[in-house]
């Protein structure tokens, strides 16, 4: 078996790679530099952790955020993989003991060096770590004694004389830069220390394979990373940011409570998240939902730890399908079957929105993302931006990286010497973009992808703008398969909702949206005509077809 599959299964418990992972891992293991541009949650860590298991020498991972390093190292140790971290928070004695341990394992003149490389020669696939040969010997107890395969360091470390001297003495096979947009002035979170990485690499006795990862897709950032890190003919992987299984909808200036209860009714029995901007809204909304017969969990940073953990567990275990939460919820959460994410308030940035809405449909099945927006949301966000205090990112625990963002109205910053005025100006620009997203009239998907630097057509067919709000002839009709009546479509949708309530069956089980679109376009006038539609469910046609035929007739006659 290809060792990368074996490691994927043994250490991470996964059966298959996500898009792009295998290609970039194979490129890295063949000795080629690489640049991976993949959206948040796509699985970038695995792309360097798996090669790290296979390379004979040490892998150094440069990462900007202490909490992120801690989480990754803890997770690796739990999996029985030797990993350590060194940053400003690690004291001298601990640093010394880690560096000494590594030096004995990978030291250029130590005995174990020859052990690790004796049979190696050219093949990077050579299994050097005994823990990867004996997968059954597992977790924490072992991890202290298993060889350190990965060392996480902050970029500041690279200039410390102590670390430089250490790097001269050991064998570094692979150097990986996570959150590599920090290397670019265009990257919005520019970190000057990132500029010194290339110099550090050049000073090494042997040049390691170098790879960089980021979620920022913009072209300037990409070329800055390649130039500033001096990557050599890197293998560049870009996985698209689009999530084709997600439907996006914005509801403007509606009665939020009515809109929410109707959405929840439509999604009854399904797993979902409702995001609110403030702790207070989380409290009041979840109470109101309970009073109205919806069972929900709730979560925010002000709750005692045990309550928070219980809420999260109840939701993860499916005891409660829906959780009402602030954006403090969700970091590191990887629940595959979240069928909807409702933003009861507009979030403060597209970055936050994409990350939060992106928690829907990780299993690839159709899922819905809604924003309920009114102007008050802008006021709250503006208040946050102007009055939020700073909490250093180091103090925030969570598996998911957010460089600088506002969580529950508090800035969480990557480092302590951040310029607050600049940060505020930057956050205001992000909020303005978010407002354009909710208040505009272009395709939601196109706007979102465009914001993240990707080109997309002006019609996606899977957002509220493209579907129900298309005024006749205003969009490029060439992209719309056929002329479709948006009014008929919404009539059919409300019929479906009525039937769904009457028979207690989920709307898409009656007819999926795709079929309603065909109805709206082709306007079948009889049940047999419906049977001719490709992919239609016959049982549904026999059960509900008649009512849809009636609705279509009525529409045609009255228009
Ligand atoms: P990124 O750094 O790209 O934002 P992470 O590396 O933190 O993403 O991974 C996000 C989540 O995806 C993690 O929970 C990780 O365990 C999971 N994941 C990564 N690769 C796979 C895979 N091949 N199969 C299933 N889950 C995966
Ligand atoms: Mg990451």
PDB file of C-alpha atoms and ligand atoms in Angstrom, residues 8 12-19 21 38-50 68 72 79 178-179 213-215 332-334 355 362 399-401, ligand 1:
ATOM      1  CA  UNK A   8      -3.773   8.807   6.254  1.00  0.00           C
ATOM      2  CA  UNK A  12      -5.749  10.447  10.847  1.00  0.00           C
ATOM      3  CA  UNK A  13      -8.412   7.795  10.435  1.00  0.00           C
ATOM      4  CA  UNK A  14      -9.512   8.982   6.996  1.00  0.00           C
ATOM      5  CA  UNK A  15     -10.095   6.722   4.009  1.00  0.00           C
ATOM      6  CA  UNK A  16      -9.653   9.191   1.224  1.00  0.00           C
ATOM      7  CA  UNK A  17      -8.015  12.476   0.453  1.00  0.00           C
ATOM      8  CA  UNK A  18      -9.864  15.686  -0.109  1.00  0.00           C
ATOM      9  CA  UNK A  19      -9.466  17.406  -3.493  1.00  0.00           C
ATOM     10  CA  UNK A  21      -4.336  16.829  -1.047  1.00  0.00           C
ATOM     11  CA  UNK A  38      -6.935  26.089  -0.478  1.00  0.00           C
ATOM     12  CA  UNK A  39      -9.934  27.548   1.334  1.00  0.00           C
ATOM     13  CA  UNK A  40     -10.312  27.380   5.090  1.00  0.00           C
ATOM     14  CA  UNK A  41     -11.374  23.936   6.161  1.00  0.00           C
ATOM     15  CA  UNK A  42     -10.056  22.300   2.997  1.00  0.00           C
ATOM     16  CA  UNK A  43      -7.420  20.397   4.954  1.00  0.00           C
ATOM     17  CA  UNK A  44      -4.111  22.173   4.428  1.00  0.00           C
ATOM     18  CA  UNK A  45      -2.488  20.800   7.592  1.00  0.00           C
ATOM     19  CA  UNK A  46      -2.643  17.242   6.340  1.00  0.00           C
ATOM     20  CA  UNK A  47      -0.770  18.317   3.203  1.00  0.00           C
ATOM     21  CA  UNK A  48       2.365  18.924   5.235  1.00  0.00           C
ATOM     22  CA  UNK A  49       1.784  16.587   8.150  1.00  0.00           C
ATOM     23  CA  UNK A  50       1.692  13.481   5.980  1.00  0.00           C
ATOM     24  CA  UNK A  68      -2.956  27.355  16.392  1.00  0.00           C
ATOM     25  CA  UNK A  72      -2.011  21.220  16.120  1.00  0.00           C
ATOM     26  CA  UNK A  79      -2.508  10.636  17.239  1.00  0.00           C
ATOM     27  CA  UNK A 178       1.504  27.939   7.078  1.00  0.00           C
ATOM     28  CA  UNK A 179      -0.697  31.020   6.654  1.00  0.00           C
ATOM     29  CA  UNK A 213       0.027  27.194   2.357  1.00  0.00           C
ATOM     30  CA  UNK A 214      -2.609  29.888   2.440  1.00  0.00           C
ATOM     31  CA  UNK A 215      -6.316  30.422   1.945  1.00  0.00           C
ATOM     32  CA  UNK A 332     -12.494  23.260  14.950  1.00  0.00           C
ATOM     33  CA  UNK A 333     -15.993  21.843  14.561  1.00  0.00           C
ATOM     34  CA  UNK A 334     -16.199  19.456  11.671  1.00  0.00           C
ATOM     35  CA  UNK A 355     -16.185  30.535   7.345  1.00  0.00           C
ATOM     36  CA  UNK A 362     -19.294  19.478   4.547  1.00  0.00           C
ATOM     37  CA  UNK A 399      -8.516  24.604  16.033  1.00  0.00           C
ATOM     38  CA  UNK A 400      -9.330  27.004  13.316  1.00  0.00           C
ATOM     39  CA  UNK A 401      -7.162  29.895  12.419  1.00  0.00           C
TER      40      UNK A 401
HETATM   41  P1  LIG B   1      -7.283  24.342   6.748  1.00  0.00           P
HETATM   42  O1  LIG B   1      -5.943  24.523   7.416  1.00  0.00           O
HETATM   43  O2  LIG B   1      -7.180  24.166   5.270  1.00  0.00           O
HETATM   44  O3  LIG B   1      -8.267  25.407   7.119  1.00  0.00           O
HETATM   45  P2  LIG B   1      -7.426  21.979   8.366  1.00  0.00           P
HETATM   46  O4  LIG B   1      -6.134  21.420   7.981  1.00  0.00           O
HETATM   47  O5  LIG B   1      -7.533  22.627   9.709  1.00  0.00           O
HETATM   48  O6  LIG B   1      -7.932  22.998   7.255  1.00  0.00           O
HETATM   49  O7  LIG B   1      -8.541  20.837   8.207  1.00  0.00           O
HETATM   50  C1  LIG B   1      -9.905  21.093   8.393  1.00  0.00           C
HETATM   51  C2  LIG B   1     -10.625  19.831   8.813  1.00  0.00           C
HETATM   52  O8  LIG B   1     -10.678  18.888   7.752  1.00  0.00           O
HETATM   53  C3  LIG B   1      -9.954  19.121   9.976  1.00  0.00           C
HETATM   54  O9  LIG B   1     -10.948  18.716  10.883  1.00  0.00           O
HETATM   55  C4  LIG B   1      -9.289  17.924   9.317  1.00  0.00           C
HETATM   56  O10 LIG B   1      -9.139  16.857  10.218  1.00  0.00           O
HETATM   57  C5  LIG B   1     -10.280  17.602   8.212  1.00  0.00           C
HETATM   58  N1  LIG B   1      -9.663  16.859   7.096  1.00  0.00           N
HETATM   59  C6  LIG B   1      -8.517  17.153   6.465  1.00  0.00           C
HETATM   60  N2  LIG B   1      -8.262  16.260   5.487  1.00  0.00           N
HETATM   61  C7  LIG B   1      -9.275  15.361   5.506  1.00  0.00           C
HETATM   62  C8  LIG B   1      -9.585  14.176   4.735  1.00  0.00           C
HETATM   63  N3  LIG B   1      -8.798  13.742   3.754  1.00  0.00           N
HETATM   64  N4  LIG B   1     -10.720  13.506   5.044  1.00  0.00           N
HETATM   65  C9  LIG B   1     -11.536  13.952   6.037  1.00  0.00           C
HETATM   66  N5  LIG B   1     -11.294  15.046   6.793  1.00  0.00           N
HETATM   67  C10 LIG B   1     -10.179  15.747   6.539  1.00  0.00           C
END
